[in-house]
Amino acid sequence: MGLVSLFLVYYSLILVVSLGFLVHGDIPTTQGGPFVPVTVPLDKSFRGKAIDLPHTDTRLQGATYRYQPEQISVSLSYNYDSVYITWITGDFQIGDIETPWDYNFVGSLVQYGTYGMPLLNDASGSSLLYSREYPFEGLQNYTSGLIHRVRLTDLKADTLYQYQCGDPSIGPMSDVHYFKTMPESNRWSYPNRIAIVGDLGLTYNTTSTVDHLMSNHPDLVVLVGDISYADMYLTNGTPSDCYDCSFRDTPIHETYQPRWDYWGRFMQPLVSNVPLMVIEGDHDIELQPDDQAYTAYCARFSVPSQLDECKSLSYLYYSFNAGGIHFVMLDAYFPYDNISKQYLWLDSDLSSVDRSATPWLVAVWHPPWYSTYKAHYREAECMRVELEDILYKYGVDIIFNGHVHAYERSNRVYKYSLNECGPIYISVGDGGNQENMAIEHADEPGNCPVPQEYVDGSCAFNFTSGPAAGKFCWDQQPDYSAYRESSFGHGILEVKNETHALWTWHRNKDSYLNAGDIIYIVRNLECAQVQVEHR
């Protein structure tokens, strides 16, 4: 046994002991599946309704002077050799805005260098601001601060850098922050830990999730949609406990855009040092007059969509590499049928993946296809009908979703049947947002919802075969559902080599070292070869 193998065995044993999760003396693997479905009983002592942080919380306060950079974040480019630094200068304006701030003279500059060395490298970029104007009396308009975006290029792989951002001609630069580049894309190199979290929001439960997440020291954070929940507020800052109740009959959906700024300020200690990759959820659409949508999302986050990167040319879907992992980030609320731009890009992107360089293929989008909770049950069925075949064809290994505010992990599944070549689906929409935790399961008596004619419900007809034939819901926990639990938390993905990845899910209510669910996801190389031959 080589030194690397000995290290992995030692590491696994230490991890099992420290997590207190021992299964017959070893961590279970997907090779031992499919597993008998498990439902963890609801812990009724744990609060399932989260409370938003008030705007007076010290963690949400802005810069002390106008031109001080704030809401600083790092995001990845397509490959390891470049990253984006994004930040905001100046406070937002809200109310009756007659003249936006004049920021034409404020530059976008990043000074950087490898850790421990002088910041001798400079990079400049671009800036923008966006406004939200409502054509109705009494609604408060919003204009953001100046949002800066700078791309750093020609970086070394797997290297720790330090940086400052701002405009030194008008004031001090930011504090020094750090980021580590991703490893080179090959079958031996992977980030140590990737945090996966969804439906985060900005609540007291969010703070617990982020504290737990930071204690796991990730090299990358992937957020699977529903970010700030600014659309759960009226323009005057009054919260709405029920989105549909507040806006069902109104001519426009209000939002309180400062919640985006509060979220960016709260997250800065994490995402100014650890790259954050996001995909939009339904609460990030924020539909406005003239069919404008995703305005805040597209302005505030940087993604590798350019021609010299993943070539999607859209902020709404894109891909990137993290060592030997290729991520595809998809939009479930943008056209995805087989003649759409998103579908055609996805086919091109997946067909170009070199599995000898990036053996792992991971897909991410917001609403899950394989969820057994009553909330949002089979809501994304149209998307599954259009895209499941292409993801199966190219051998996607793992799929991460959010939207449902609970945790669930599947057995390998394809078209609702157990399939040893199908992906593992993992729902982590349990980040801690202000909406209720998902508790009820669609397969429990009296819980089967009626198919709705909105979102994607029109595709969700009765099953035509299998144990649920002729029905809209199963009568018991489906065999494709391996583990489900209603609790807030986050997950950690640790890819060890080209065949094994350790997945752990961490409840907020547990100590930092414990895991609620733990398993090795093992790639089936025989399936991968067959799928390649049938492309």
PDB file of N, CA, C and O in Angstrom, residues 356-410:
ATOM      1  N   SER A 356     -10.770  12.406 -18.314  1.00  0.00           N
ATOM      2  CA  SER A 356      -9.452  12.025 -17.801  1.00  0.00           C
ATOM      3  C   SER A 356      -8.834  13.171 -17.008  1.00  0.00           C
ATOM      4  O   SER A 356      -7.985  12.945 -16.138  1.00  0.00           O
ATOM      5  N   ALA A 357      -9.256  14.412 -17.285  1.00  0.00           N
ATOM      6  CA  ALA A 357      -8.760  15.572 -16.548  1.00  0.00           C
ATOM      7  C   ALA A 357      -9.712  15.980 -15.432  1.00  0.00           C
ATOM      8  O   ALA A 357      -9.276  16.380 -14.347  1.00  0.00           O
ATOM      9  N   THR A 358     -11.009  15.889 -15.683  1.00  0.00           N
ATOM     10  CA  THR A 358     -12.013  16.168 -14.652  1.00  0.00           C
ATOM     11  C   THR A 358     -12.950  14.963 -14.562  1.00  0.00           C
ATOM     12  O   THR A 358     -14.028  14.940 -15.151  1.00  0.00           O
ATOM     13  N   PRO A 359     -12.533  13.936 -13.818  1.00  0.00           N
ATOM     14  CA  PRO A 359     -13.342  12.702 -13.745  1.00  0.00           C
ATOM     15  C   PRO A 359     -14.730  12.929 -13.154  1.00  0.00           C
ATOM     16  O   PRO A 359     -15.683  12.246 -13.542  1.00  0.00           O
ATOM     17  N   TRP A 360     -14.842  13.868 -12.214  1.00  0.00           N
ATOM     18  CA  TRP A 360     -16.110  14.079 -11.527  1.00  0.00           C
ATOM     19  C   TRP A 360     -16.929  15.134 -12.249  1.00  0.00           C
ATOM     20  O   TRP A 360     -16.424  16.197 -12.603  1.00  0.00           O
ATOM     21  N   LEU A 361     -18.212  14.821 -12.423  1.00  0.00           N
ATOM     22  CA  LEU A 361     -19.144  15.737 -13.069  1.00  0.00           C
ATOM     23  C   LEU A 361     -20.299  15.997 -12.100  1.00  0.00           C
ATOM     24  O   LEU A 361     -21.017  15.076 -11.714  1.00  0.00           O
ATOM     25  N   VAL A 362     -20.437  17.258 -11.694  1.00  0.00           N
ATOM     26  CA  VAL A 362     -21.436  17.646 -10.697  1.00  0.00           C
ATOM     27  C   VAL A 362     -22.349  18.700 -11.294  1.00  0.00           C
ATOM     28  O   VAL A 362     -21.876  19.676 -11.893  1.00  0.00           O
ATOM     29  N   ALA A 363     -23.650  18.510 -11.165  1.00  0.00           N
ATOM     30  CA  ALA A 363     -24.637  19.474 -11.653  1.00  0.00           C
ATOM     31  C   ALA A 363     -25.350  20.114 -10.470  1.00  0.00           C
ATOM     32  O   ALA A 363     -25.591  19.463  -9.444  1.00  0.00           O
ATOM     33  N   VAL A 364     -25.678  21.399 -10.624  1.00  0.00           N
ATOM     34  CA  VAL A 364     -26.311  22.166  -9.548  1.00  0.00           C
ATOM     35  C   VAL A 364     -27.437  23.008 -10.138  1.00  0.00           C
ATOM     36  O   VAL A 364     -27.248  23.686 -11.148  1.00  0.00           O
ATOM     37  N   TRP A 365     -28.615  22.940  -9.541  1.00  0.00           N
ATOM     38  CA  TRP A 365     -29.694  23.889  -9.817  1.00  0.00           C
ATOM     39  C   TRP A 365     -30.594  23.929  -8.595  1.00  0.00           C
ATOM     40  O   TRP A 365     -30.386  23.197  -7.619  1.00  0.00           O
ATOM     41  N   HIS A 366     -31.606  24.792  -8.635  1.00  0.00           N
ATOM     42  CA  HIS A 366     -32.344  25.080  -7.401  1.00  0.00           C
ATOM     43  C   HIS A 366     -33.424  24.056  -7.044  1.00  0.00           C
ATOM     44  O   HIS A 366     -33.300  23.369  -6.025  1.00  0.00           O
ATOM     45  N   PRO A 367     -34.521  23.887  -7.804  1.00  0.00           N
ATOM     46  CA  PRO A 367     -35.592  22.982  -7.358  1.00  0.00           C
ATOM     47  C   PRO A 367     -35.270  21.520  -7.660  1.00  0.00           C
ATOM     48  O   PRO A 367     -34.858  21.177  -8.774  1.00  0.00           O
ATOM     49  N   PRO A 368     -35.448  20.634  -6.708  1.00  0.00           N
ATOM     50  CA  PRO A 368     -35.065  19.224  -6.913  1.00  0.00           C
ATOM     51  C   PRO A 368     -36.064  18.460  -7.765  1.00  0.00           C
ATOM     52  O   PRO A 368     -37.261  18.753  -7.774  1.00  0.00           O
ATOM     53  N   TRP A 369     -35.552  17.466  -8.485  1.00  0.00           N
ATOM     54  CA  TRP A 369     -36.407  16.527  -9.206  1.00  0.00           C
ATOM     55  C   TRP A 369     -36.854  15.399  -8.288  1.00  0.00           C
ATOM     56  O   TRP A 369     -37.985  14.939  -8.375  1.00  0.00           O
ATOM     57  N   TYR A 370     -35.954  14.952  -7.446  1.00  0.00           N
ATOM     58  CA  TYR A 370     -36.227  13.778  -6.609  1.00  0.00           C
ATOM     59  C   TYR A 370     -36.292  14.195  -5.143  1.00  0.00           C
ATOM     60  O   TYR A 370     -35.356  14.037  -4.383  1.00  0.00           O
ATOM     61  N   SER A 371     -37.435  14.741  -4.769  1.00  0.00           N
ATOM     62  CA  SER A 371     -37.706  15.112  -3.383  1.00  0.00           C
ATOM     63  C   SER A 371     -39.011  14.465  -2.969  1.00  0.00           C
ATOM     64  O   SER A 371     -39.973  14.434  -3.751  1.00  0.00           O
ATOM     65  N   THR A 372     -39.074  13.971  -1.743  1.00  0.00           N
ATOM     66  CA  THR A 372     -40.269  13.286  -1.272  1.00  0.00           C
ATOM     67  C   THR A 372     -41.075  14.128  -0.290  1.00  0.00           C
ATOM     68  O   THR A 372     -42.033  13.640   0.300  1.00  0.00           O
ATOM     69  N   TYR A 373     -40.683  15.380  -0.115  1.00  0.00           N
ATOM     70  CA  TYR A 373     -41.424  16.266   0.786  1.00  0.00           C
ATOM     71  C   TYR A 373     -42.654  16.826   0.086  1.00  0.00           C
ATOM     72  O   TYR A 373     -42.680  17.005  -1.147  1.00  0.00           O
ATOM     73  N   LYS A 374     -43.683  17.130   0.851  1.00  0.00           N
ATOM     74  CA  LYS A 374     -44.911  17.697   0.299  1.00  0.00           C
ATOM     75  C   LYS A 374     -44.638  19.064  -0.334  1.00  0.00           C
ATOM     76  O   LYS A 374     -45.175  19.380  -1.401  1.00  0.00           O
ATOM     77  N   ALA A 375     -43.806  19.868   0.302  1.00  0.00           N
ATOM     78  CA  ALA A 375     -43.472  21.192  -0.219  1.00  0.00           C
ATOM     79  C   ALA A 375     -42.743  21.059  -1.561  1.00  0.00           C
ATOM     80  O   ALA A 375     -41.744  20.355  -1.654  1.00  0.00           O
ATOM     81  N   HIS A 376     -43.266  21.688  -2.590  1.00  0.00           N
ATOM     82  CA  HIS A 376     -42.665  21.716  -3.931  1.00  0.00           C
ATOM     83  C   HIS A 376     -42.571  20.327  -4.579  1.00  0.00           C
ATOM     84  O   HIS A 376     -41.739  20.095  -5.453  1.00  0.00           O
ATOM     85  N   TYR A 377     -43.432  19.416  -4.149  1.00  0.00           N
ATOM     86  CA  TYR A 377     -43.375  18.049  -4.667  1.00  0.00           C
ATOM     87  C   TYR A 377     -43.571  18.023  -6.180  1.00  0.00           C
ATOM     88  O   TYR A 377     -44.557  18.541  -6.708  1.00  0.00           O
ATOM     89  N   ARG A 378     -42.620  17.466  -6.911  1.00  0.00           N
ATOM     90  CA  ARG A 378     -42.632  17.287  -8.372  1.00  0.00           C
ATOM     91  C   ARG A 378     -42.857  18.608  -9.114  1.00  0.00           C
ATOM     92  O   ARG A 378     -43.333  18.635 -10.239  1.00  0.00           O
ATOM     93  N   GLU A 379     -42.465  19.691  -8.479  1.00  0.00           N
ATOM     94  CA  GLU A 379     -42.660  21.018  -9.060  1.00  0.00           C
ATOM     95  C   GLU A 379     -41.788  21.234 -10.298  1.00  0.00           C
ATOM     96  O   GLU A 379     -42.148  21.973 -11.200  1.00  0.00           O
ATOM     97  N   ALA A 380     -40.613  20.604 -10.325  1.00  0.00           N
ATOM     98  CA  ALA A 380     -39.681  20.783 -11.442  1.00  0.00           C
ATOM     99  C   ALA A 380     -39.735  19.607 -12.413  1.00  0.00           C
ATOM    100  O   ALA A 380     -38.746  19.281 -13.066  1.00  0.00           O
ATOM    101  N   GLU A 381     -40.910  18.977 -12.536  1.00  0.00           N
ATOM    102  CA  GLU A 381     -41.043  17.789 -13.374  1.00  0.00           C
ATOM    103  C   GLU A 381     -40.773  18.084 -14.840  1.00  0.00           C
ATOM    104  O   GLU A 381     -40.196  17.252 -15.554  1.00  0.00           O
ATOM    105  N   CYS A 382     -41.187  19.258 -15.317  1.00  0.00           N
ATOM    106  CA  CYS A 382     -40.923  19.587 -16.729  1.00  0.00           C
ATOM    107  C   CYS A 382     -39.427  19.639 -17.005  1.00  0.00           C
ATOM    108  O   CYS A 382     -38.965  19.197 -18.057  1.00  0.00           O
ATOM    109  N   MET A 383     -38.689  20.186 -16.070  1.00  0.00           N
ATOM    110  CA  MET A 383     -37.236  20.254 -16.229  1.00  0.00           C
ATOM    111  C   MET A 383     -36.641  18.852 -16.251  1.00  0.00           C
ATOM    112  O   MET A 383     -35.752  18.551 -17.056  1.00  0.00           O
ATOM    113  N   ARG A 384     -37.145  17.974 -15.378  1.00  0.00           N
ATOM    114  CA  ARG A 384     -36.645  16.600 -15.371  1.00  0.00           C
ATOM    115  C   ARG A 384     -36.906  15.920 -16.710  1.00  0.00           C
ATOM    116  O   ARG A 384     -36.034  15.252 -17.276  1.00  0.00           O
ATOM    117  N   VAL A 385     -38.117  16.110 -17.249  1.00  0.00           N
ATOM    118  CA  VAL A 385     -38.472  15.483 -18.520  1.00  0.00           C
ATOM    119  C   VAL A 385     -37.526  15.936 -19.635  1.00  0.00           C
ATOM    120  O   VAL A 385     -37.117  15.142 -20.484  1.00  0.00           O
ATOM    121  N   GLU A 386     -37.148  17.213 -19.630  1.00  0.00           N
ATOM    122  CA  GLU A 386     -36.309  17.756 -20.695  1.00  0.00           C
ATOM    123  C   GLU A 386     -34.829  17.410 -20.531  1.00  0.00           C
ATOM    124  O   GLU A 386     -34.122  17.197 -21.521  1.00  0.00           O
ATOM    125  N   LEU A 387     -34.332  17.364 -19.304  1.00  0.00           N
ATOM    126  CA  LEU A 387     -32.883  17.311 -19.096  1.00  0.00           C
ATOM    127  C   LEU A 387     -32.339  16.023 -18.490  1.00  0.00           C
ATOM    128  O   LEU A 387     -31.127  15.809 -18.491  1.00  0.00           O
ATOM    129  N   GLU A 388     -33.198  15.155 -17.957  1.00  0.00           N
ATOM    130  CA  GLU A 388     -32.666  13.980 -17.272  1.00  0.00           C
ATOM    131  C   GLU A 388     -31.872  13.088 -18.224  1.00  0.00           C
ATOM    132  O   GLU A 388     -30.813  12.558 -17.852  1.00  0.00           O
ATOM    133  N   ASP A 389     -32.337  12.938 -19.438  1.00  0.00           N
ATOM    134  CA  ASP A 389     -31.637  12.052 -20.376  1.00  0.00           C
ATOM    135  C   ASP A 389     -30.230  12.556 -20.705  1.00  0.00           C
ATOM    136  O   ASP A 389     -29.277  11.764 -20.769  1.00  0.00           O
ATOM    137  N   ILE A 390     -30.083  13.850 -20.906  1.00  0.00           N
ATOM    138  CA  ILE A 390     -28.769  14.365 -21.287  1.00  0.00           C
ATOM    139  C   ILE A 390     -27.786  14.281 -20.125  1.00  0.00           C
ATOM    140  O   ILE A 390     -26.602  13.990 -20.314  1.00  0.00           O
ATOM    141  N   LEU A 391     -28.255  14.486 -18.902  1.00  0.00           N
ATOM    142  CA  LEU A 391     -27.364  14.357 -17.749  1.00  0.00           C
ATOM    143  C   LEU A 391     -26.959  12.902 -17.539  1.00  0.00           C
ATOM    144  O   LEU A 391     -25.814  12.609 -17.168  1.00  0.00           O
ATOM    145  N   TYR A 392     -27.887  11.991 -17.779  1.00  0.00           N
ATOM    146  CA  TYR A 392     -27.577  10.558 -17.675  1.00  0.00           C
ATOM    147  C   TYR A 392     -26.614  10.141 -18.786  1.00  0.00           C
ATOM    148  O   TYR A 392     -25.652   9.386 -18.562  1.00  0.00           O
ATOM    149  N   LYS A 393     -26.843  10.645 -19.986  1.00  0.00           N
ATOM    150  CA  LYS A 393     -26.011  10.310 -21.146  1.00  0.00           C
ATOM    151  C   LYS A 393     -24.546  10.664 -20.904  1.00  0.00           C
ATOM    152  O   LYS A 393     -23.643   9.890 -21.249  1.00  0.00           O
ATOM    153  N   TYR A 394     -24.311  11.809 -20.299  1.00  0.00           N
ATOM    154  CA  TYR A 394     -22.935  12.249 -20.081  1.00  0.00           C
ATOM    155  C   TYR A 394     -22.371  11.817 -18.729  1.00  0.00           C
ATOM    156  O   TYR A 394     -21.255  12.183 -18.372  1.00  0.00           O
ATOM    157  N   GLY A 395     -23.138  11.056 -17.983  1.00  0.00           N
ATOM    158  CA  GLY A 395     -22.611  10.440 -16.772  1.00  0.00           C
ATOM    159  C   GLY A 395     -22.387  11.385 -15.618  1.00  0.00           C
ATOM    160  O   GLY A 395     -21.355  11.311 -14.923  1.00  0.00           O
ATOM    161  N   VAL A 396     -23.353  12.290 -15.354  1.00  0.00           N
ATOM    162  CA  VAL A 396     -23.251  13.162 -14.184  1.00  0.00           C
ATOM    163  C   VAL A 396     -23.256  12.305 -12.931  1.00  0.00           C
ATOM    164  O   VAL A 396     -24.070  11.392 -12.784  1.00  0.00           O
ATOM    165  N   ASP A 397     -22.344  12.605 -12.002  1.00  0.00           N
ATOM    166  CA  ASP A 397     -22.170  11.767 -10.809  1.00  0.00           C
ATOM    167  C   ASP A 397     -23.057  12.189  -9.647  1.00  0.00           C
ATOM    168  O   ASP A 397     -23.666  11.352  -8.978  1.00  0.00           O
ATOM    169  N   ILE A 398     -23.105  13.502  -9.370  1.00  0.00           N
ATOM    170  CA  ILE A 398     -23.841  14.017  -8.221  1.00  0.00           C
ATOM    171  C   ILE A 398     -24.623  15.249  -8.660  1.00  0.00           C
ATOM    172  O   ILE A 398     -24.133  16.057  -9.458  1.00  0.00           O
ATOM    173  N   ILE A 399     -25.831  15.407  -8.119  1.00  0.00           N
ATOM    174  CA  ILE A 399     -26.653  16.579  -8.392  1.00  0.00           C
ATOM    175  C   ILE A 399     -27.069  17.194  -7.063  1.00  0.00           C
ATOM    176  O   ILE A 399     -27.589  16.505  -6.178  1.00  0.00           O
ATOM    177  N   PHE A 400     -26.827  18.505  -6.924  1.00  0.00           N
ATOM    178  CA  PHE A 400     -27.189  19.232  -5.709  1.00  0.00           C
ATOM    179  C   PHE A 400     -28.336  20.194  -6.008  1.00  0.00           C
ATOM    180  O   PHE A 400     -28.318  20.911  -7.010  1.00  0.00           O
ATOM    181  N   ASN A 401     -29.324  20.215  -5.120  1.00  0.00           N
ATOM    182  CA  ASN A 401     -30.482  21.101  -5.235  1.00  0.00           C
ATOM    183  C   ASN A 401     -30.786  21.752  -3.888  1.00  0.00           C
ATOM    184  O   ASN A 401     -30.240  21.366  -2.859  1.00  0.00           O
ATOM    185  N   GLY A 402     -31.687  22.724  -3.927  1.00  0.00           N
ATOM    186  CA  GLY A 402     -32.178  23.373  -2.720  1.00  0.00           C
ATOM    187  C   GLY A 402     -33.691  23.405  -2.750  1.00  0.00           C
ATOM    188  O   GLY A 402     -34.348  22.410  -3.023  1.00  0.00           O
ATOM    189  N   HIS A 403     -34.271  24.603  -2.477  1.00  0.00           N
ATOM    190  CA  HIS A 403     -35.703  24.881  -2.639  1.00  0.00           C
ATOM    191  C   HIS A 403     -36.574  24.249  -1.554  1.00  0.00           C
ATOM    192  O   HIS A 403     -37.395  24.939  -0.946  1.00  0.00           O
ATOM    193  N   VAL A 404     -36.422  22.963  -1.315  1.00  0.00           N
ATOM    194  CA  VAL A 404     -37.150  22.288  -0.240  1.00  0.00           C
ATOM    195  C   VAL A 404     -36.335  22.462   1.040  1.00  0.00           C
ATOM    196  O   VAL A 404     -35.167  22.083   1.095  1.00  0.00           O
ATOM    197  N   HIS A 405     -36.965  22.993   2.083  1.00  0.00           N
ATOM    198  CA  HIS A 405     -36.232  23.399   3.279  1.00  0.00           C
ATOM    199  C   HIS A 405     -36.051  22.226   4.238  1.00  0.00           C
ATOM    200  O   HIS A 405     -36.574  22.206   5.359  1.00  0.00           O
ATOM    201  N   ALA A 406     -35.309  21.262   3.761  1.00  0.00           N
ATOM    202  CA  ALA A 406     -34.985  20.065   4.537  1.00  0.00           C
ATOM    203  C   ALA A 406     -33.828  19.381   3.824  1.00  0.00           C
ATOM    204  O   ALA A 406     -33.370  19.834   2.773  1.00  0.00           O
ATOM    205  N   TYR A 407     -33.369  18.263   4.390  1.00  0.00           N
ATOM    206  CA  TYR A 407     -32.254  17.518   3.795  1.00  0.00           C
ATOM    207  C   TYR A 407     -32.757  16.182   3.264  1.00  0.00           C
ATOM    208  O   TYR A 407     -33.583  15.514   3.895  1.00  0.00           O
ATOM    209  N   GLU A 408     -32.237  15.793   2.089  1.00  0.00           N
ATOM    210  CA  GLU A 408     -32.558  14.473   1.554  1.00  0.00           C
ATOM    211  C   GLU A 408     -31.444  14.024   0.609  1.00  0.00           C
ATOM    212  O   GLU A 408     -30.911  14.818  -0.166  1.00  0.00           O
ATOM    213  N   ARG A 409     -31.094  12.748   0.720  1.00  0.00           N
ATOM    214  CA  ARG A 409     -30.109  12.125  -0.180  1.00  0.00           C
ATOM    215  C   ARG A 409     -30.746  10.905  -0.827  1.00  0.00           C
ATOM    216  O   ARG A 409     -31.419  10.112  -0.166  1.00  0.00           O
ATOM    217  N   SER A 410     -30.525  10.747  -2.120  1.00  0.00           N
ATOM    218  CA  SER A 410     -31.141   9.643  -2.848  1.00  0.00           C
ATOM    219  C   SER A 410     -30.177   8.470  -3.015  1.00  0.00           C
ATOM    220  O   SER A 410     -28.963   8.606  -2.842  1.00  0.00           O
TER     221      SER A 410
END
